Amino acid sequence: MRKLGVLVGIFVLCPVAVSAQLLNVKIIQRQNGETQYTYQVAGHSTSTGSGNANCYSSGDTVNCNSSSSTNTSTTAPQMISYSVAGATYSLLLPDGRVAVVNCTSKFAEHFAGPAGNKRSCRMPIVDKLQAEFKGKNAKLIWPVSLDGKKMESETYTILGILPAS
């Protein structure tokens, strides 16, 4: 019986490992404000194209023909709005869903007094970045150097995941 109590104690005291999911995402909408504002998810379009060309020659004559196609997927604006403050982004996920994330000012320890103990969220200026999704948070990661080796990051709260069109 004592062994059972020890095993239960180990499971209670040890945190459960939760794996994070790292995805390449694209910011399709952004808004920032220090005061409360309403954020409404905009629509977006994605297109993929392909082309083919064939040429053949006979003596001094060359004949070519070609074809191309484009597929476009459009998502209408969502009738969903959020009352937020801080930085809010709509992230297009690889599977077509849209993650809406928000970050408000963070606590920053310094001697400016209670009113000055906040810092603004770090905000990417690039549109293509990585997002590490874990629980209710999304850690946005983006390059900040010419060689792409130095990275910056900030943790945002997931407000919602909208389905693909």
Short mmCIF file of N, CA and C in Angstrom, two decimals, residues 76-133:
data_model
loop_
_atom_site.label_atom_id
_atom_site.label_comp_id
_atom_site.label_asym_id
_atom_site.label_seq_id
_atom_site.Cartn_x
_atom_site.Cartn_y
_atom_site.Cartn_z
N ALA A 76 -15.09 34.74 -46.77
CA ALA A 76 -15.79 35.99 -46.50
C ALA A 76 -15.46 36.49 -45.10
N PRO A 77 -15.62 37.80 -44.85
CA PRO A 77 -15.41 38.30 -43.49
C PRO A 77 -16.31 37.56 -42.50
N GLN A 78 -15.77 37.29 -41.33
CA GLN A 78 -16.52 36.59 -40.29
C GLN A 78 -17.36 37.58 -39.49
N MET A 79 -18.52 37.19 -39.11
CA MET A 79 -19.37 38.04 -38.29
C MET A 79 -19.05 37.83 -36.81
N ILE A 80 -17.78 37.69 -36.53
CA ILE A 80 -17.31 37.49 -35.16
C ILE A 80 -16.45 38.68 -34.80
N SER A 81 -16.69 39.27 -33.64
CA SER A 81 -15.85 40.38 -33.21
C SER A 81 -15.42 40.15 -31.77
N TYR A 82 -14.28 40.73 -31.42
CA TYR A 82 -13.71 40.59 -30.09
C TYR A 82 -13.47 41.98 -29.52
N SER A 83 -13.73 42.14 -28.23
CA SER A 83 -13.42 43.38 -27.53
C SER A 83 -12.07 43.17 -26.85
N VAL A 84 -11.04 43.87 -27.33
CA VAL A 84 -9.68 43.61 -26.89
C VAL A 84 -8.90 44.91 -26.71
N ALA A 85 -7.71 44.79 -26.13
CA ALA A 85 -6.72 45.86 -26.08
C ALA A 85 -5.38 45.21 -26.40
N GLY A 86 -4.42 45.98 -26.88
CA GLY A 86 -3.12 45.43 -27.22
C GLY A 86 -3.03 45.07 -28.68
N ALA A 87 -2.18 44.10 -29.00
CA ALA A 87 -1.96 43.67 -30.39
C ALA A 87 -2.80 42.43 -30.69
N THR A 88 -3.53 42.48 -31.80
CA THR A 88 -4.39 41.36 -32.21
C THR A 88 -4.07 41.01 -33.66
N TYR A 89 -3.91 39.71 -33.92
CA TYR A 89 -3.58 39.24 -35.26
C TYR A 89 -4.52 38.11 -35.67
N SER A 90 -4.79 38.03 -36.98
CA SER A 90 -5.43 36.86 -37.58
C SER A 90 -4.32 36.11 -38.30
N LEU A 91 -4.10 34.86 -37.91
CA LEU A 91 -3.03 34.04 -38.48
C LEU A 91 -3.64 32.97 -39.39
N LEU A 92 -3.23 32.95 -40.65
CA LEU A 92 -3.68 31.91 -41.57
C LEU A 92 -2.83 30.68 -41.35
N LEU A 93 -3.47 29.58 -40.95
CA LEU A 93 -2.78 28.32 -40.68
C LEU A 93 -2.63 27.53 -41.98
N PRO A 94 -1.69 26.58 -42.05
CA PRO A 94 -1.47 25.81 -43.28
C PRO A 94 -2.71 25.07 -43.78
N ASP A 95 -3.61 24.68 -42.89
CA ASP A 95 -4.80 23.94 -43.31
C ASP A 95 -5.97 24.85 -43.68
N GLY A 96 -5.76 26.18 -43.70
CA GLY A 96 -6.80 27.12 -44.11
C GLY A 96 -7.59 27.73 -42.96
N ARG A 97 -7.44 27.18 -41.75
CA ARG A 97 -8.13 27.79 -40.61
C ARG A 97 -7.44 29.10 -40.25
N VAL A 98 -8.14 29.93 -39.46
CA VAL A 98 -7.58 31.21 -39.02
C VAL A 98 -7.58 31.23 -37.50
N ALA A 99 -6.40 31.48 -36.93
CA ALA A 99 -6.27 31.62 -35.47
C ALA A 99 -6.24 33.11 -35.16
N VAL A 100 -7.10 33.56 -34.24
CA VAL A 100 -7.12 34.95 -33.80
C VAL A 100 -6.41 34.99 -32.45
N VAL A 101 -5.33 35.79 -32.38
CA VAL A 101 -4.51 35.85 -31.17
C VAL A 101 -4.38 37.30 -30.70
N ASN A 102 -4.18 37.47 -29.38
CA ASN A 102 -4.09 38.80 -28.79
C ASN A 102 -3.02 38.82 -27.71
N CYS A 103 -2.36 39.96 -27.56
CA CYS A 103 -1.36 40.17 -26.52
C CYS A 103 -1.58 41.54 -25.91
N THR A 104 -1.73 41.59 -24.60
CA THR A 104 -1.84 42.87 -23.90
C THR A 104 -0.51 43.17 -23.24
N SER A 105 -0.38 44.35 -22.69
CA SER A 105 0.88 44.77 -22.05
C SER A 105 1.31 43.74 -21.02
N LYS A 106 2.63 43.58 -20.89
CA LYS A 106 3.21 42.60 -19.96
C LYS A 106 3.81 43.32 -18.76
N PHE A 107 3.86 42.62 -17.63
CA PHE A 107 4.51 43.15 -16.44
C PHE A 107 6.01 43.19 -16.69
N ALA A 108 6.64 44.30 -16.35
CA ALA A 108 8.09 44.45 -16.51
C ALA A 108 8.65 45.04 -15.23
N GLU A 109 9.54 44.32 -14.58
CA GLU A 109 10.09 44.76 -13.29
C GLU A 109 11.11 45.87 -13.48
N HIS A 110 10.80 47.06 -12.97
CA HIS A 110 11.75 48.16 -12.89
C HIS A 110 11.24 49.16 -11.86
N PHE A 111 11.92 50.24 -11.67
CA PHE A 111 11.62 51.15 -10.57
C PHE A 111 10.75 52.34 -10.97
N ALA A 112 9.90 52.19 -11.95
CA ALA A 112 9.06 53.29 -12.41
C ALA A 112 7.76 53.39 -11.64
N GLY A 113 7.56 52.54 -10.67
CA GLY A 113 6.30 52.54 -9.92
C GLY A 113 5.28 51.65 -10.60
N PRO A 114 4.13 51.41 -9.94
CA PRO A 114 3.13 50.49 -10.48
C PRO A 114 2.65 50.85 -11.88
N ALA A 115 2.46 52.15 -12.15
CA ALA A 115 1.95 52.54 -13.46
C ALA A 115 2.98 52.29 -14.56
N GLY A 116 4.26 52.35 -14.24
CA GLY A 116 5.30 52.18 -15.25
C GLY A 116 5.83 50.77 -15.37
N ASN A 117 5.27 49.83 -14.63
CA ASN A 117 5.78 48.46 -14.64
C ASN A 117 5.15 47.61 -15.75
N LYS A 118 4.93 48.19 -16.90
CA LYS A 118 4.37 47.44 -18.02
C LYS A 118 5.22 47.72 -19.25
N ARG A 119 5.27 46.73 -20.12
CA ARG A 119 5.91 46.92 -21.42
C ARG A 119 4.93 46.48 -22.50
N SER A 120 5.02 47.10 -23.65
CA SER A 120 4.16 46.71 -24.76
C SER A 120 4.60 45.35 -25.28
N CYS A 121 3.69 44.65 -25.91
CA CYS A 121 4.01 43.36 -26.51
C CYS A 121 4.93 43.56 -27.71
N ARG A 122 5.84 42.63 -27.91
CA ARG A 122 6.65 42.65 -29.12
C ARG A 122 5.74 42.26 -30.28
N MET A 123 5.85 43.01 -31.38
CA MET A 123 4.97 42.80 -32.53
C MET A 123 5.81 42.58 -33.79
N PRO A 124 5.58 41.47 -34.49
CA PRO A 124 6.34 41.22 -35.71
C PRO A 124 5.95 42.21 -36.81
N ILE A 125 6.95 42.65 -37.59
CA ILE A 125 6.65 43.51 -38.73
C ILE A 125 6.60 42.70 -40.02
N VAL A 126 6.95 41.43 -39.94
CA VAL A 126 6.87 40.53 -41.10
C VAL A 126 5.51 39.85 -41.10
N ASP A 127 5.10 39.36 -42.26
CA ASP A 127 3.82 38.66 -42.36
C ASP A 127 3.96 37.15 -42.24
N LYS A 128 5.09 36.60 -42.67
CA LYS A 128 5.30 35.15 -42.60
C LYS A 128 6.20 34.86 -41.41
N LEU A 129 5.72 33.98 -40.52
CA LEU A 129 6.46 33.66 -39.31
C LEU A 129 6.07 32.28 -38.83
N GLN A 130 6.61 31.88 -37.68
CA GLN A 130 6.26 30.60 -37.08
C GLN A 130 5.44 30.86 -35.82
N ALA A 131 4.54 29.95 -35.54
CA ALA A 131 3.75 30.03 -34.32
C ALA A 131 3.79 28.67 -33.63
N GLU A 132 4.12 28.70 -32.34
CA GLU A 132 4.15 27.49 -31.53
C GLU A 132 2.89 27.48 -30.68
N PHE A 133 1.96 26.59 -31.03
CA PHE A 133 0.68 26.51 -30.33
C PHE A 133 0.78 25.51 -29.19
#
